[in-house]
Amino acid sequence: MNILALDCAVTRISLAVKTDSKFVSATYDIGMRQSEILVPSIDEILSKAEIKPSELDASVLTIGPGSFTGLRLGISALKAIELAHNVPVYGVSSLEAYAYPYKNLGFPVISCIDANKDKFYVNITDKSKCLLKDGDYELKDILKIAKELDIALGAGPDIKKLEEKLMQYFEDGELKIIIPEVAPNPSEALVKICEELIEKKAEPLKDFDGPVYLRASEAEIKLNSTNA
C-alpha cells in the first residue's frame, strides 16, 4: 500500500512515504516558512520513493490542534492530491500522532503543543484510557491530572516547556516525565495509524472536513471583540 503522511501542525514539517518496497521520511525545521517549501517537499519525497501522486492509495495528516496556518496548508495540499487523483485523505489528532510511538510501553503519556498565552494543547492517556482529552488547557487544569501520576512519558514538540512549568509544583521525585532526547518523526507514526484506520474501514475526511481548531484565531478574536 502506498501512503503519504504529513505533519504541519507546528513549524517543523514532517513527511513520510511508504510503498511496498520503500519507506522515506524527512523533516524540515525552518520556522514559519511552510508555505514556501510544503509543495516542493511533497514532490521531493514522492520522487525519492519513486512514486507518482496518482499511484498513492491514501494520504494522512495531522488535523489539529496546532498552527492555524500550518494545518490549513497541510489539508489544502492533500485535498488537492485527492481532487486530482482520487486519493482519500485521513485525519489524525496531532497529539495522538505524537503520543503513538509510546502507547504500548505501559506508562501514561503526556502529549503537548505550546498554545501560547500560558496555555497548552494537551492530551494525557494511560494505555487505552483517556485521562485528559485533546484540549486548550491552562496549567492548573493539567496539574489536576498530573498530580495523580508518579511517572509519565512525554511526547510532542513542546513537552519540555510543559515539564518545566509542571515541575514548579512538585517536590523532587513526586513526578518524573521521561522525554526522549530525539523525538520520533510523527509522519512515520501517521503512516502506521493510517494503515490501522484503513484496516478498520474508517471513513476518510469528507469534502467539507477541515482542521480541528481548539481555539479561535487572532483574526476571529479581533472580529468578535469589534462586533461585541
mmCIF file of C-alpha atoms in Angstrom:
data_model
loop_
_atom_site.group_PDB
_atom_site.id
_atom_site.type_symbol
_atom_site.label_atom_id
_atom_site.label_comp_id
_atom_site.label_asym_id
_atom_site.label_seq_id
_atom_site.Cartn_x
_atom_site.Cartn_y
_atom_site.Cartn_z
ATOM 1 C CA MET A 1 0.000 0.000 0.000
ATOM 2 C CA ASN A 2 1.314 3.444 -0.961
ATOM 3 C CA ILE A 3 0.765 6.104 1.709
ATOM 4 C CA LEU A 4 1.840 9.748 2.010
ATOM 5 C CA ALA A 5 1.916 11.198 5.538
ATOM 6 C CA LEU A 6 2.244 14.837 6.532
ATOM 7 C CA ASP A 7 2.515 16.754 9.800
ATOM 8 C CA CYS A 8 2.192 20.541 9.550
ATOM 9 C CA ALA A 9 0.712 21.149 12.995
ATOM 10 C CA VAL A 10 3.818 23.013 14.162
ATOM 11 C CA THR A 11 6.558 24.951 12.382
ATOM 12 C CA ARG A 12 8.585 21.757 11.887
ATOM 13 C CA ILE A 13 7.195 19.961 8.814
ATOM 14 C CA SER A 14 7.464 16.155 8.792
ATOM 15 C CA LEU A 15 6.716 13.909 5.821
ATOM 16 C CA ALA A 16 6.873 10.215 5.038
ATOM 17 C CA VAL A 17 6.052 7.947 2.112
ATOM 18 C CA LYS A 18 5.569 4.204 2.430
ATOM 19 C CA THR A 19 5.367 1.849 -0.527
ATOM 20 C CA ASP A 20 5.610 -1.923 -0.732
ATOM 21 C CA SER A 21 9.387 -1.647 -1.119
ATOM 22 C CA LYS A 22 10.410 1.750 0.287
ATOM 23 C CA PHE A 23 9.969 3.963 3.340
ATOM 24 C CA VAL A 24 11.229 7.537 3.025
ATOM 25 C CA SER A 25 10.854 10.268 5.644
ATOM 26 C CA ALA A 26 12.053 13.833 6.026
ATOM 27 C CA THR A 27 11.829 16.752 8.442
ATOM 28 C CA TYR A 28 12.130 20.438 7.620
ATOM 29 C CA ASP A 29 12.747 22.651 10.659
ATOM 30 C CA ILE A 30 12.858 26.114 9.088
ATOM 31 C CA GLY A 31 10.460 28.184 11.165
ATOM 32 C CA MET A 32 7.442 29.943 9.677
ATOM 33 C CA ARG A 33 8.172 29.134 6.030
ATOM 34 C CA GLN A 34 5.821 26.207 5.482
ATOM 35 C CA SER A 35 4.118 27.838 2.510
ATOM 36 C CA GLU A 36 7.438 28.121 0.663
ATOM 37 C CA ILE A 37 8.538 24.513 0.982
ATOM 38 C CA LEU A 38 5.466 22.342 1.504
ATOM 39 C CA VAL A 39 4.595 21.530 -2.107
ATOM 40 C CA PRO A 40 8.248 21.166 -3.218
ATOM 41 C CA SER A 41 8.946 18.906 -0.224
ATOM 42 C CA ILE A 42 5.978 16.676 -1.104
ATOM 43 C CA ASP A 43 7.234 16.450 -4.703
ATOM 44 C CA GLU A 44 10.743 15.643 -3.480
ATOM 45 C CA ILE A 45 9.767 12.874 -1.074
ATOM 46 C CA LEU A 46 7.488 11.241 -3.636
ATOM 47 C CA SER A 47 10.370 11.368 -6.118
ATOM 48 C CA LYS A 48 12.737 9.743 -3.605
ATOM 49 C CA ALA A 49 10.183 6.989 -3.045
ATOM 50 C CA GLU A 50 9.927 6.625 -6.842
ATOM 51 C CA ILE A 51 6.171 7.062 -6.852
ATOM 52 C CA LYS A 52 3.744 9.445 -8.516
ATOM 53 C CA PRO A 53 0.805 11.127 -6.700
ATOM 54 C CA SER A 54 -1.575 9.130 -8.882
ATOM 55 C CA GLU A 55 -0.090 5.893 -7.504
ATOM 56 C CA LEU A 56 -0.951 6.718 -3.877
ATOM 57 C CA ASP A 57 -3.608 4.597 -2.177
ATOM 58 C CA ALA A 58 -4.135 7.063 0.684
ATOM 59 C CA SER A 59 -2.732 10.112 2.415
ATOM 60 C CA VAL A 60 -2.880 11.085 6.081
ATOM 61 C CA LEU A 61 -2.132 14.196 8.085
ATOM 62 C CA THR A 62 -2.419 15.794 11.491
ATOM 63 C CA ILE A 63 -5.582 17.927 11.570
ATOM 64 C CA GLY A 64 -5.046 19.723 14.862
ATOM 65 C CA PRO A 65 -4.595 21.114 17.317
ATOM 66 C CA GLY A 66 -1.704 23.237 16.179
ATOM 67 C CA SER A 67 -0.722 26.167 13.996
ATOM 68 C CA PHE A 68 -3.689 27.662 12.127
ATOM 69 C CA THR A 69 -1.525 28.372 9.079
ATOM 70 C CA GLY A 70 0.255 25.016 9.050
ATOM 71 C CA LEU A 71 -2.936 22.997 9.427
ATOM 72 C CA ARG A 72 -4.635 24.858 6.585
ATOM 73 C CA LEU A 73 -1.622 24.431 4.312
ATOM 74 C CA GLY A 74 -1.378 20.708 5.009
ATOM 75 C CA ILE A 75 -5.019 19.902 4.386
ATOM 76 C CA SER A 76 -5.079 22.071 1.241
ATOM 77 C CA ALA A 77 -2.105 20.186 -0.202
ATOM 78 C CA LEU A 78 -3.543 16.726 0.421
ATOM 79 C CA LYS A 79 -7.043 17.744 -0.670
ATOM 80 C CA ALA A 80 -5.511 18.925 -3.958
ATOM 81 C CA ILE A 81 -3.965 15.473 -4.478
ATOM 82 C CA GLU A 82 -7.314 13.884 -3.598
ATOM 83 C CA LEU A 83 -9.130 16.073 -6.105
ATOM 84 C CA ALA A 84 -6.618 15.403 -8.877
ATOM 85 C CA HIS A 85 -6.075 11.683 -8.324
ATOM 86 C CA ASN A 86 -8.954 10.423 -6.127
ATOM 87 C CA VAL A 87 -6.613 9.674 -3.187
ATOM 88 C CA PRO A 88 -8.550 9.531 0.122
ATOM 89 C CA VAL A 89 -7.262 11.718 2.973
ATOM 90 C CA TYR A 90 -7.319 10.529 6.592
ATOM 91 C CA GLY A 91 -7.134 12.950 9.502
ATOM 92 C CA VAL A 92 -5.489 12.233 12.865
ATOM 93 C CA SER A 93 -5.228 14.286 16.046
ATOM 94 C CA SER A 94 -1.805 15.929 16.242
ATOM 95 C CA LEU A 95 -1.487 14.957 19.905
ATOM 96 C CA GLU A 96 -2.425 11.358 19.115
ATOM 97 C CA ALA A 97 0.249 11.181 16.413
ATOM 98 C CA TYR A 98 2.942 12.476 18.775
ATOM 99 C CA ALA A 99 1.924 10.023 21.507
ATOM 100 C CA TYR A 100 1.503 6.987 19.236
ATOM 101 C CA PRO A 101 5.111 5.646 19.429
ATOM 102 C CA TYR A 102 4.767 5.307 23.228
ATOM 103 C CA LYS A 103 1.262 3.931 23.527
ATOM 104 C CA ASN A 104 2.287 0.296 24.155
ATOM 105 C CA LEU A 105 5.079 0.946 26.653
ATOM 106 C CA GLY A 106 2.838 0.617 29.700
ATOM 107 C CA PHE A 107 3.144 4.170 31.044
ATOM 108 C CA PRO A 108 0.880 7.223 30.927
ATOM 109 C CA VAL A 109 1.727 9.545 28.027
ATOM 110 C CA ILE A 110 1.501 13.335 28.126
ATOM 111 C CA SER A 111 1.370 14.796 24.609
ATOM 112 C CA CYS A 112 1.841 18.549 24.287
ATOM 113 C CA ILE A 113 1.947 21.523 21.921
ATOM 114 C CA ASP A 114 2.538 25.038 23.221
ATOM 115 C CA ALA A 115 -0.664 27.048 22.685
ATOM 116 C CA ASN A 116 0.959 30.289 23.875
ATOM 117 C CA LYS A 117 -0.672 32.752 26.297
ATOM 118 C CA ASP A 118 0.357 30.440 29.184
ATOM 119 C CA LYS A 119 -1.774 27.599 27.815
ATOM 120 C CA PHE A 120 -1.018 24.230 26.225
ATOM 121 C CA TYR A 121 -2.756 21.852 23.850
ATOM 122 C CA VAL A 122 -2.546 18.602 25.804
ATOM 123 C CA ASN A 123 -3.756 15.020 25.758
ATOM 124 C CA ILE A 124 -2.978 12.531 28.541
ATOM 125 C CA THR A 125 -3.580 8.805 28.139
ATOM 126 C CA ASP A 126 -2.837 5.731 30.242
ATOM 127 C CA LYS A 127 -2.794 2.687 27.975
ATOM 128 C CA SER A 128 -6.240 2.711 26.364
ATOM 129 C CA LYS A 129 -7.747 5.077 28.960
ATOM 130 C CA CYS A 130 -8.009 8.804 28.226
ATOM 131 C CA LEU A 131 -7.182 10.856 31.316
ATOM 132 C CA LEU A 132 -7.370 14.254 29.592
ATOM 133 C CA LYS A 133 -8.842 14.611 26.111
ATOM 134 C CA ASP A 134 -7.457 16.957 23.446
ATOM 135 C CA GLY A 135 -7.947 20.461 24.770
ATOM 136 C CA ASP A 136 -6.638 24.010 25.147
ATOM 137 C CA TYR A 137 -5.680 23.973 28.826
ATOM 138 C CA GLU A 138 -4.313 26.271 31.468
ATOM 139 C CA LEU A 139 -1.590 24.808 33.666
ATOM 140 C CA LYS A 140 -3.949 24.334 36.622
ATOM 141 C CA ASP A 141 -6.161 22.030 34.547
ATOM 142 C CA ILE A 142 -3.186 19.870 33.545
ATOM 143 C CA LEU A 143 -1.925 19.776 37.130
ATOM 144 C CA LYS A 144 -5.144 18.128 38.326
ATOM 145 C CA ILE A 145 -4.310 15.040 36.260
ATOM 146 C CA ALA A 146 -0.519 15.215 36.575
ATOM 147 C CA LYS A 147 -0.754 15.086 40.383
ATOM 148 C CA GLU A 148 -2.313 11.625 40.074
ATOM 149 C CA LEU A 149 0.756 10.308 38.211
ATOM 150 C CA ASP A 150 4.111 9.096 39.511
ATOM 151 C CA ILE A 151 5.775 8.724 36.137
ATOM 152 C CA ALA A 152 4.831 9.532 32.551
ATOM 153 C CA LEU A 153 6.317 9.583 29.082
ATOM 154 C CA GLY A 154 6.482 12.968 27.407
ATOM 155 C CA ALA A 155 5.617 13.497 23.741
ATOM 156 C CA GLY A 156 5.137 16.412 21.389
ATOM 157 C CA PRO A 157 7.335 19.329 20.332
ATOM 158 C CA ASP A 158 6.772 21.401 23.476
ATOM 159 C CA ILE A 159 6.748 18.784 26.219
ATOM 160 C CA LYS A 160 9.980 20.123 27.747
ATOM 161 C CA LYS A 161 8.415 23.552 28.230
ATOM 162 C CA LEU A 162 5.381 21.966 29.884
ATOM 163 C CA GLU A 163 7.623 19.830 32.079
ATOM 164 C CA GLU A 164 9.431 22.929 33.336
ATOM 165 C CA LYS A 165 6.114 24.566 34.208
ATOM 166 C CA LEU A 166 4.742 21.469 35.951
ATOM 167 C CA MET A 167 7.840 20.761 37.999
ATOM 168 C CA GLN A 168 7.446 24.067 39.830
ATOM 169 C CA TYR A 169 4.560 22.415 41.680
ATOM 170 C CA PHE A 170 6.246 19.093 42.560
ATOM 171 C CA GLU A 171 8.854 18.104 45.100
ATOM 172 C CA ASP A 172 11.821 16.086 43.830
ATOM 173 C CA GLY A 173 10.739 12.580 42.895
ATOM 174 C CA GLU A 174 6.986 13.215 43.079
ATOM 175 C CA LEU A 175 6.594 13.109 39.299
ATOM 176 C CA LYS A 176 9.054 12.010 36.642
ATOM 177 C CA ILE A 177 8.406 12.806 32.997
ATOM 178 C CA ILE A 178 10.630 10.781 30.660
ATOM 179 C CA ILE A 179 11.382 12.680 27.461
ATOM 180 C CA PRO A 180 13.459 11.067 24.674
ATOM 181 C CA GLU A 181 16.459 13.082 23.520
ATOM 182 C CA VAL A 182 15.426 12.563 19.899
ATOM 183 C CA ALA A 183 11.695 12.596 19.261
ATOM 184 C CA PRO A 184 10.285 10.145 16.705
ATOM 185 C CA ASN A 185 9.239 11.524 13.326
ATOM 186 C CA PRO A 186 5.443 11.975 13.666
ATOM 187 C CA SER A 187 4.856 11.284 9.988
ATOM 188 C CA GLU A 188 6.171 7.751 10.491
ATOM 189 C CA ALA A 189 3.575 7.246 13.236
ATOM 190 C CA LEU A 190 0.942 8.679 10.914
ATOM 191 C CA VAL A 191 1.670 6.003 8.313
ATOM 192 C CA LYS A 192 1.046 3.260 10.881
ATOM 193 C CA ILE A 193 -2.110 4.957 12.152
ATOM 194 C CA CYS A 194 -3.368 5.291 8.579
ATOM 195 C CA GLU A 195 -2.849 1.572 7.954
ATOM 196 C CA GLU A 196 -4.840 0.809 11.102
ATOM 197 C CA LEU A 197 -7.649 3.156 10.026
ATOM 198 C CA ILE A 198 -7.849 1.537 6.596
ATOM 199 C CA GLU A 199 -7.870 -1.935 8.159
ATOM 200 C CA LYS A 200 -10.748 -0.864 10.417
ATOM 201 C CA LYS A 201 -12.533 0.576 7.351
ATOM 202 C CA ALA A 202 -12.624 4.014 8.975
ATOM 203 C CA GLU A 203 -14.035 6.852 6.908
ATOM 204 C CA PRO A 204 -11.567 9.287 5.318
ATOM 205 C CA LEU A 205 -12.142 13.024 5.559
ATOM 206 C CA LYS A 206 -15.200 14.334 3.751
ATOM 207 C CA ASP A 207 -15.029 17.218 1.290
ATOM 208 C CA PHE A 208 -16.266 19.646 3.929
ATOM 209 C CA ASP A 209 -13.975 18.393 6.726
ATOM 210 C CA GLY A 210 -11.147 20.670 7.750
ATOM 211 C CA PRO A 211 -8.636 21.271 10.530
ATOM 212 C CA VAL A 212 -9.692 20.899 14.152
ATOM 213 C CA TYR A 213 -9.208 24.210 15.940
ATOM 214 C CA LEU A 214 -9.424 24.216 19.744
ATOM 215 C CA ARG A 215 -9.131 27.987 19.902
ATOM 216 C CA ALA A 216 -10.381 30.898 17.810
ATOM 217 C CA SER A 217 -7.765 32.541 15.611
ATOM 218 C CA GLU A 218 -6.441 36.016 16.419
ATOM 219 C CA ALA A 219 -8.471 37.378 13.484
ATOM 220 C CA GLU A 220 -11.670 35.785 14.831
ATOM 221 C CA ILE A 221 -10.978 37.108 18.331
ATOM 222 C CA LYS A 222 -10.457 40.651 16.986
ATOM 223 C CA LEU A 223 -13.589 40.383 14.842
ATOM 224 C CA ASN A 224 -15.706 39.182 17.780
ATOM 225 C CA SER A 225 -14.390 41.922 20.052
ATOM 226 C CA THR A 226 -15.151 44.530 17.361
ATOM 227 C CA ASN A 227 -18.720 43.258 16.918
ATOM 228 C CA ALA A 228 -19.372 42.951 20.663
#
